[in-house]
Every structure is written in C-alpha cells, then in structure tokens.
C-alpha cells in the first residue's frame, strides 16, 4: 500500500525483511565475506602480472621521480588489458576488470608511454648537430665509413639502383652520400 508512494518494488521490501534481524538491517558482512578472497586473489594476480612486464625507469632529470614506464609494446591501456587477458588465459584464471587493472597500474606508479627527456628542443638539436659533425670528422679521418640517406631530396639520381626500387614505394626519392 505504501510501495507506490515510496517508489519501491515488492521484491525489494521482501528481501529487506528476509535479511533483517528483528527489524534492523544486517551489517552485510556475511554477503561480503564470499567476495573478499577473490578480490585478494585478483590483486595478487594483477601484481604478479605487472611485475613480470618489462619496464623502463623514468628518463626525467628530476631527483625524486619514481615512476616506471612500460616498454614500447603497449601504446594504450587497451593493449595492456588485452595482454592481461591473454596472460590470464594461459594461467587458467578469470581476468579482473579493465578498471581494476588500471587502478593497480596507477597504484604501482607505472605509466604507459615512454616519456620524453626533460630537455628543450634547442639542446636536443645542438646535441644531434654535434654528433653529426663528430661522425663527419671520423669519416674524413678514415676511422669509419659514414653513409647518409636523404629521404627528402627532390631529384632522383639513382633510378638504376636496386635499392631505390626497394625503397621507392615507401618514399618519393632517395639520395645516398658517402662522406669520404
């Protein structure tokens, strides 16, 4: 009679009455006790999975960074979860949910993408130019052979070379230079 007024269904009230003890609701510890072992089992399974993954240390130049990054085989959380499901199948264990896995990834302070080094573009450009000049000097001294490939050249100089035939579908033109 009051169910319509309160917007309740009959089955809800019946289940509350059956689970209550002398009119007071139970704590629910009995129903939750069945779920706790599975949760701890999933947690330990997820931690062993995350420990087995190849990780890289943080490349940031900060002294207090403890974040680890997964190697390049994972580009998103979806890729990580697919690998987790495959690992679960090999271990004959039901996989945990995607959200649970992501929570553990954040709890373990693990990142997906490899971070960029904490340097400005000018420093990176300076170092690459210095490395190029060092290689050129070594080639001029005869210490090593340096061959560079210019993929942005406009002219096609070597149309007869087999290398060009192999590379041509991937780029518009190729120029090979021997630094000697």
mmCIF file of C-alpha atoms in Angstrom, residues 9 30 33 43 63 97 102 120 139 146 160 175-176 180:
data_model
loop_
_atom_site.group_PDB
_atom_site.id
_atom_site.type_symbol
_atom_site.label_atom_id
_atom_site.label_comp_id
_atom_site.label_asym_id
_atom_site.label_seq_id
_atom_site.Cartn_x
_atom_site.Cartn_y
_atom_site.Cartn_z
ATOM 1 C CA UNK A 9 9.079 -2.662 -5.691
ATOM 2 C CA UNK A 30 28.020 -12.339 5.609
ATOM 3 C CA UNK A 33 32.771 -12.398 3.084
ATOM 4 C CA UNK A 43 45.047 -8.328 -6.528
ATOM 5 C CA UNK A 63 65.787 13.585 -8.366
ATOM 6 C CA UNK A 97 38.061 -5.994 -14.964
ATOM 7 C CA UNK A 102 44.114 0.400 -14.452
ATOM 8 C CA UNK A 120 64.426 21.718 -24.570
ATOM 9 C CA UNK A 139 84.755 9.721 -41.806
ATOM 10 C CA UNK A 146 79.565 7.172 -42.869
ATOM 11 C CA UNK A 160 69.002 2.085 -61.839
ATOM 12 C CA UNK A 175 69.918 10.125 -52.248
ATOM 13 C CA UNK A 176 72.895 8.238 -50.845
ATOM 14 C CA UNK A 180 84.589 10.369 -47.897
#
